[in-house]
Amino acid sequence: MNRKGFIKTAALAGIASQFQLSSRFFKFMSTGDIKIENLLGISESHLKSKPVLLEEKTYEAFSLMRSAALKDQIDIKIVSGYRSFQRQKEIWERKFKQFSKTKNPADAISEIITYSSIPGTSRHHWGTDIDIIDAAAEMPKGGLLQENNYHGEAPFSNLKSWMDRYSSDFGFELVYTKDKARSGFNYEPWHYSFAPVSKSYLKLQMGKDYKKAWHTLEFEGKSEMTYAFIDSYFKNYGMGIHTSLMPS
Ligand SMILES: [Zn+2]
C-alpha cells in the first residue's frame, strides 16, 4: 500500500472507532464520536498525550511525516499543537488588556483577531493543527513564527519547500494561505492541519449545538461581541481557510 493510501485508511477507521465519550465535564450534545467539549478546548479526551499533545490520528500521521522529513535533513518541530481553552483565554485576555489601553473594545478585538483566535474557537483546541519550525536549522533571531523566516534564504525556507511538496501526502495542509481571496487570519506559513480529522471538527463547529455551547463560555471582552459579529467571525475567520480543509 502506498503512503497516501495508508494514511487515509487509518484515519477514517480511527475517527469511527477510537474517540471515547466521557462525562468529566458538563455535557453538550455531540455529533458522532467527537464531542463539542473537544472543540471548545475544555476536554482533552481526544488527545494522545506523549510526547506532544495532539489528537490521536494527527499524532500518528505527524510521526510518519517527521520521519520522512528527517531523511531530507529537516527536523520538523512542533512549537504549538493542542492548546486548551484556558491557555487561549490567557493569551486573549493579555492582548485585550494591552490593546484596550489605547483602543475602544471593538477595535481592540479587531486587532487581536488578525492572528489570535477567540477563546473556544481555536483550531488548536482540536489537536489537529500544528505550528512548526525546522529544529535542524539555525534559529532565527527574534520571534520564530514570522513570515520572513519561511521564505527566500531564511532558516525555515527548506522546511516550507519540503512541506509544499510533501505535506499533502501525509494529510497535512496549510490553513492560512497567501491566497488574497481568502478572508480571516493573516498568512501563517507555519500553521498546518491534519485534514482527514480536522474536517470533521470543522463540520461540527459549523453547527448550532457548538455555537450554543460556545455562548456559555466566559472571558474578557466577550460581552462586547454582538451576535452579528460572532456570526461574521465564524464565516470569515472559521471558514477563511484553504479549500482542502473544508468539509464536503
Ligand atoms: Zn497556529
Coordinates of C-alpha atoms and ligand atoms in Angstrom, one line a residue:
M1 CA 0.0 0.0 0.0
N2 CA 1.4 3.4 -0.8
R3 CA 1.9 6.0 2.0
K4 CA -1.0 8.2 1.0
G5 CA -3.5 5.2 0.9
F6 CA -2.4 4.1 4.3
I7 CA -2.9 7.4 5.9
K8 CA -6.4 7.8 4.5
T9 CA -7.5 4.3 5.5
A10 CA -6.0 4.6 9.0
A11 CA -7.5 8.0 9.7
L12 CA -11.0 7.1 8.6
A13 CA -11.1 3.8 10.6
G14 CA -9.8 5.8 13.6
I15 CA -12.4 8.5 13.6
A16 CA -15.2 6.0 13.7
S17 CA -13.8 3.8 16.5
Q18 CA -11.3 5.5 18.7
F19 CA -12.8 8.6 20.2
Q20 CA -14.2 7.9 23.7
L21 CA -17.1 9.6 25.3
S22 CA -16.5 11.0 28.8
S23 CA -18.7 12.8 31.2
R24 CA -15.8 14.5 33.1
F25 CA -17.1 17.9 32.1
F26 CA -20.6 19.3 31.7
K27 CA -22.2 17.6 28.8
F28 CA -23.1 19.2 25.5
M29 CA -24.7 17.4 22.6
S30 CA -22.2 15.6 20.4
T31 CA -22.0 14.5 16.8
G32 CA -20.7 11.1 16.2
D33 CA -17.7 10.4 18.5
I34 CA -16.3 13.9 18.6
K35 CA -17.6 15.9 21.5
I36 CA -18.3 19.6 21.5
E37 CA -16.1 19.9 24.6
N38 CA -13.2 18.8 22.4
L39 CA -13.8 21.7 20.0
L40 CA -14.1 24.2 22.9
G41 CA -10.7 23.2 24.4
I42 CA -12.3 22.1 27.7
S43 CA -11.9 18.4 27.4
E44 CA -8.7 16.5 26.4
S45 CA -10.3 13.1 25.7
H46 CA -9.4 13.3 22.0
L47 CA -5.7 13.7 22.6
K48 CA -2.7 11.4 22.6
S49 CA -0.5 12.6 25.5
K50 CA 3.1 11.8 24.5
P51 CA 5.4 13.4 23.5
V52 CA 3.3 16.3 22.2
L53 CA -0.3 16.8 22.9
L54 CA -2.1 16.1 19.7
E55 CA -5.3 14.4 18.5
E56 CA -4.5 10.7 18.2
K57 CA -4.7 10.2 14.4
T58 CA -2.9 13.5 13.9
Y59 CA -0.1 12.3 16.1
E60 CA 0.3 9.1 14.1
A61 CA 0.4 10.9 10.7
F62 CA 2.7 13.6 12.1
S63 CA 5.2 10.9 13.2
L64 CA 5.3 9.4 9.7
M65 CA 5.8 12.9 8.2
R66 CA 8.5 13.8 10.6
S67 CA 10.5 10.6 9.9
A68 CA 10.3 11.2 6.2
A69 CA 11.5 14.8 6.5
L70 CA 14.4 13.7 8.8
K71 CA 15.7 11.7 5.8
D72 CA 15.9 15.1 4.0
Q73 CA 17.7 16.7 7.0
I74 CA 14.7 18.6 8.1
D75 CA 13.7 18.2 11.7
I76 CA 10.1 19.2 12.0
K77 CA 9.4 20.5 15.5
I78 CA 6.0 21.5 16.8
V79 CA 6.1 24.7 18.8
S80 CA 2.4 24.7 19.3
G81 CA 0.0 21.7 19.0
Y82 CA -3.0 21.4 21.2
R83 CA -3.9 24.5 23.2
S84 CA -6.6 24.5 25.9
F85 CA -9.4 27.0 26.3
Q86 CA -7.8 28.2 29.5
R87 CA -4.5 28.9 27.6
Q88 CA -6.2 30.6 24.7
K89 CA -8.2 32.7 27.3
E90 CA -4.9 33.8 28.9
I91 CA -3.4 34.8 25.5
W92 CA -6.6 36.6 24.6
E93 CA -7.1 38.5 27.9
R94 CA -3.5 39.6 27.9
K95 CA -3.8 41.1 24.5
F96 CA -7.3 42.6 25.3
K97 CA -5.9 44.4 28.3
Q98 CA -2.9 45.7 26.4
F99 CA -4.9 46.9 23.3
S100 CA -7.7 48.3 25.4
K101 CA -5.3 50.9 26.8
T102 CA -5.3 52.8 23.5
K103 CA -8.4 51.4 21.6
N104 CA -12.1 51.0 22.2
P105 CA -13.2 47.4 22.8
A106 CA -14.3 46.7 19.2
D107 CA -11.0 48.0 17.8
A108 CA -9.0 46.0 20.4
I109 CA -10.9 42.8 19.3
S110 CA -10.3 43.5 15.6
E111 CA -6.6 44.0 16.3
I112 CA -6.3 40.7 18.3
I113 CA -8.1 38.6 15.6
T114 CA -5.5 39.4 12.9
Y115 CA -3.5 36.5 14.4
S116 CA -5.2 35.2 17.5
S117 CA -8.5 33.2 17.7
I118 CA -11.3 34.0 20.1
P119 CA -11.2 31.5 23.0
G120 CA -13.2 28.4 22.4
T121 CA -12.9 28.8 18.6
S122 CA -9.2 28.0 18.0
R123 CA -8.3 25.2 15.7
H124 CA -5.5 24.4 18.2
H125 CA -8.2 23.2 20.6
W126 CA -8.8 20.3 18.2
G127 CA -5.3 18.9 18.5
T128 CA -5.3 18.5 14.7
D129 CA -3.4 21.7 14.0
I130 CA 0.3 22.4 14.4
D131 CA 2.7 25.4 14.3
I132 CA 6.1 24.1 13.1
I133 CA 9.7 25.1 12.7
D134 CA 12.8 23.3 11.5
A135 CA 14.9 22.3 14.5
A136 CA 17.8 21.4 12.2
A137 CA 18.1 25.0 11.0
E138 CA 20.0 27.8 12.7
M139 CA 17.4 29.5 14.9
P140 CA 16.5 33.0 13.7
K141 CA 16.9 36.0 16.0
G142 CA 13.6 37.4 17.3
G143 CA 10.4 35.5 17.0
L144 CA 10.3 32.1 15.4
L145 CA 6.8 32.3 13.9
Q146 CA 7.5 35.2 11.5
E147 CA 6.6 35.1 7.8
N148 CA 10.1 36.1 6.6
N149 CA 11.7 33.1 8.4
Y150 CA 10.0 30.7 6.0
H151 CA 10.9 32.2 2.6
G152 CA 13.9 33.1 0.4
E153 CA 17.2 32.2 2.2
A154 CA 15.7 32.2 5.7
P155 CA 16.3 29.4 8.2
F156 CA 12.9 27.7 7.7
S157 CA 12.6 28.0 3.9
N158 CA 13.8 24.4 3.4
L159 CA 11.1 23.2 5.7
K160 CA 8.5 25.3 3.9
S161 CA 9.6 24.0 0.5
W162 CA 9.5 20.4 1.8
M163 CA 6.0 20.9 3.2
D164 CA 4.8 22.5 -0.1
R165 CA 5.9 19.4 -1.9
Y166 CA 5.1 16.5 0.6
S167 CA 2.7 17.6 3.4
S168 CA -0.4 16.7 1.5
D169 CA 0.9 13.1 1.1
F170 CA 0.6 12.8 4.9
G171 CA -2.8 14.6 5.1
F172 CA -1.4 18.0 6.3
E173 CA -2.5 21.2 4.7
L174 CA -1.5 24.8 5.2
V175 CA -4.5 26.5 6.8
Y176 CA -4.0 30.3 6.4
T177 CA -2.6 30.5 2.9
K178 CA -1.3 33.5 1.0
D179 CA -4.4 33.5 -1.3
K180 CA -5.6 37.1 -1.5
A181 CA -9.2 35.9 -2.0
R182 CA -9.1 34.3 1.4
S183 CA -10.8 36.1 4.4
G184 CA -9.9 35.9 8.0
F185 CA -6.5 35.4 9.7
N186 CA -3.2 36.7 8.1
Y187 CA -0.9 34.4 6.2
E188 CA 0.7 31.8 8.5
P189 CA 3.4 29.7 6.7
W190 CA 3.9 27.7 10.0
H191 CA 0.4 26.5 10.6
Y192 CA -0.8 23.1 9.2
S193 CA -3.8 21.0 9.9
F194 CA -4.4 17.2 9.6
A195 CA -7.3 17.4 7.1
P196 CA -8.8 13.9 7.5
V197 CA -9.7 14.6 11.1
S198 CA -9.9 18.4 11.2
K199 CA -12.6 18.5 8.5
S200 CA -14.9 16.6 10.9
Y201 CA -14.2 19.1 13.7
L202 CA -14.9 22.0 11.4
K203 CA -18.2 20.4 10.3
L204 CA -19.3 20.1 14.0
Q205 CA -18.1 23.7 14.6
M206 CA -20.4 24.9 11.8
G207 CA -23.5 23.5 13.6
K208 CA -25.9 25.1 16.0
D209 CA -25.1 22.9 19.0
Y210 CA -21.5 24.0 19.0
K211 CA -22.5 27.7 18.8
K212 CA -24.9 27.3 21.7
A213 CA -22.2 25.8 23.8
W214 CA -19.7 28.5 22.8
H215 CA -22.0 31.2 24.0
T216 CA -21.9 29.8 27.6
L217 CA -18.1 30.4 27.8
E218 CA -16.7 33.4 29.7
F219 CA -13.7 35.6 29.0
E220 CA -12.9 39.3 29.0
G221 CA -14.2 41.2 26.0
K222 CA -16.9 38.7 25.2
S223 CA -19.7 41.0 26.3
E224 CA -18.6 43.4 23.6
M225 CA -19.3 40.9 20.9
T226 CA -22.6 41.1 19.2
Y227 CA -24.4 38.1 17.7
A228 CA -23.8 39.7 14.2
F229 CA -20.1 40.0 15.0
I230 CA -19.8 36.4 16.1
D231 CA -21.7 35.1 13.0
S232 CA -19.4 37.1 10.7
Y233 CA -16.4 35.9 12.6
F234 CA -17.3 32.2 12.1
K235 CA -18.0 32.8 8.5
N236 CA -14.9 34.9 7.6
Y237 CA -12.3 33.5 10.1
G238 CA -13.5 30.0 10.8
M239 CA -14.0 29.3 7.1
G240 CA -11.3 31.6 5.8
I241 CA -9.1 28.6 5.2
H242 CA -7.6 26.6 2.4
T243 CA -10.4 24.9 0.5
S244 CA -8.8 21.4 1.0
L245 CA -9.8 21.7 4.7
M246 CA -13.5 22.4 4.1
P247 CA -15.8 19.6 5.0
S248 CA -17.7 18.1 2.0
Ligands
ZN1 ZN -1.2 28.0 14.8

